[in-house]
XYZ file of C-alpha atoms in Angstrom:
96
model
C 6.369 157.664 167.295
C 9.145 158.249 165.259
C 12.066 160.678 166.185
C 15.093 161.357 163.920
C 18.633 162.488 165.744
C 21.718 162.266 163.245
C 20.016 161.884 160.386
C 18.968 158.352 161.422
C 15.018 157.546 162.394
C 14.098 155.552 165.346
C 10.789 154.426 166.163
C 9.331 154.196 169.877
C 6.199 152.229 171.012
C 3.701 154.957 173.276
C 0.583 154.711 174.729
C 0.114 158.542 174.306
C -2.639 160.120 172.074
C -1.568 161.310 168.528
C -1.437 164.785 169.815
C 0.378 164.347 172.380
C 3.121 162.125 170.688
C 3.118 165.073 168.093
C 3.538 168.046 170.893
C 6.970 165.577 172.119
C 8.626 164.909 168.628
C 7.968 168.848 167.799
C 9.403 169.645 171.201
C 11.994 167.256 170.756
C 13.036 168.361 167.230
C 13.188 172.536 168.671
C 15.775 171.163 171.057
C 17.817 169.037 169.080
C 17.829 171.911 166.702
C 19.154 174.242 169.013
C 22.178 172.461 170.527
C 22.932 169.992 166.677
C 22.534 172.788 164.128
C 24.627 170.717 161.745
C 24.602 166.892 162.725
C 27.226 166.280 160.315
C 29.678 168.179 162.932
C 28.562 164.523 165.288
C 30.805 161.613 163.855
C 31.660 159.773 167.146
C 29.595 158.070 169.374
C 30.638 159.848 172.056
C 29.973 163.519 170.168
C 26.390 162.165 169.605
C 26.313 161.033 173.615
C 27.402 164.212 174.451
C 25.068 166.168 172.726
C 21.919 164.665 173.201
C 22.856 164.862 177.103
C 22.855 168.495 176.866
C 19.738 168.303 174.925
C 18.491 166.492 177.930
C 19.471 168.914 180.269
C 18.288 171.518 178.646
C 14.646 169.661 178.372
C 15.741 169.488 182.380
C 16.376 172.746 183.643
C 12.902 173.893 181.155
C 10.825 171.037 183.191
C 12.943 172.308 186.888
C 12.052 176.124 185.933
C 8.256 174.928 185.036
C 7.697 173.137 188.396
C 8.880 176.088 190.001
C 6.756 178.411 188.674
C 3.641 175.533 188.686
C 4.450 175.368 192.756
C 4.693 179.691 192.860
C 1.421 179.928 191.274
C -0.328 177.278 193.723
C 1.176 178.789 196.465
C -0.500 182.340 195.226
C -3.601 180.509 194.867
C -4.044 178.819 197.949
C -2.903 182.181 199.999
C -6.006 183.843 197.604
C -8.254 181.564 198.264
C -7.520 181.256 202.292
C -7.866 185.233 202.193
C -11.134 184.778 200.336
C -12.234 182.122 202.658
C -11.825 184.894 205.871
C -13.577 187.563 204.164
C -16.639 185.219 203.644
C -16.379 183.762 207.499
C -15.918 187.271 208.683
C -19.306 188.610 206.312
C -21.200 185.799 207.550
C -20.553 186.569 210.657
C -21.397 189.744 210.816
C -24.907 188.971 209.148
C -25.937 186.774 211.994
């Protein structure tokens, strides 16, 4: 998979399907974009550290604010389906 940051490419080994590799450079690229509109404003080392941390964290909080909402929904789910659960005990019940 190849990734370019600063105008340079670098090329990582990954076991991941074509697809996938594809969905991570594209979502890589939209957040590099975002915080390095112009990389030529990224001389030093330390500029270029510094920015791709806070491309990092952004990629962070997204993941953080994605596991939250992942765990909301299961909890929703799981209180559904233990409400569904009664209502069948409680019909089948009732027919015996």
């Amino acid at each position: 998979m190849d990734i370019e940051v600063f105008g340079e490419t670098h090329r990582f080994r990954t076991n991941l399907d074509s697809e996938t590799a594809k969905r991570i450079q594209d979502h890589l690229k939209r957040e590099y974009s975002k915080v390095c509109k112009d990389s030529s404003n990224y001389k030093t080392g330390t500029e270029k550290i510094i920015a791709m941390t806070a491309v990092a964290l952004n990629i962070a909080k997204d993941h953080i604010e994605l596991e939250q909402e992942n765990s909301e929904l299961k909890r929703q789910f799981e209180m559904r389906t233990e409400h569904l659960l009664e209502i069948l005990e409680r019909e089948i019940e009732e027919s015996v």
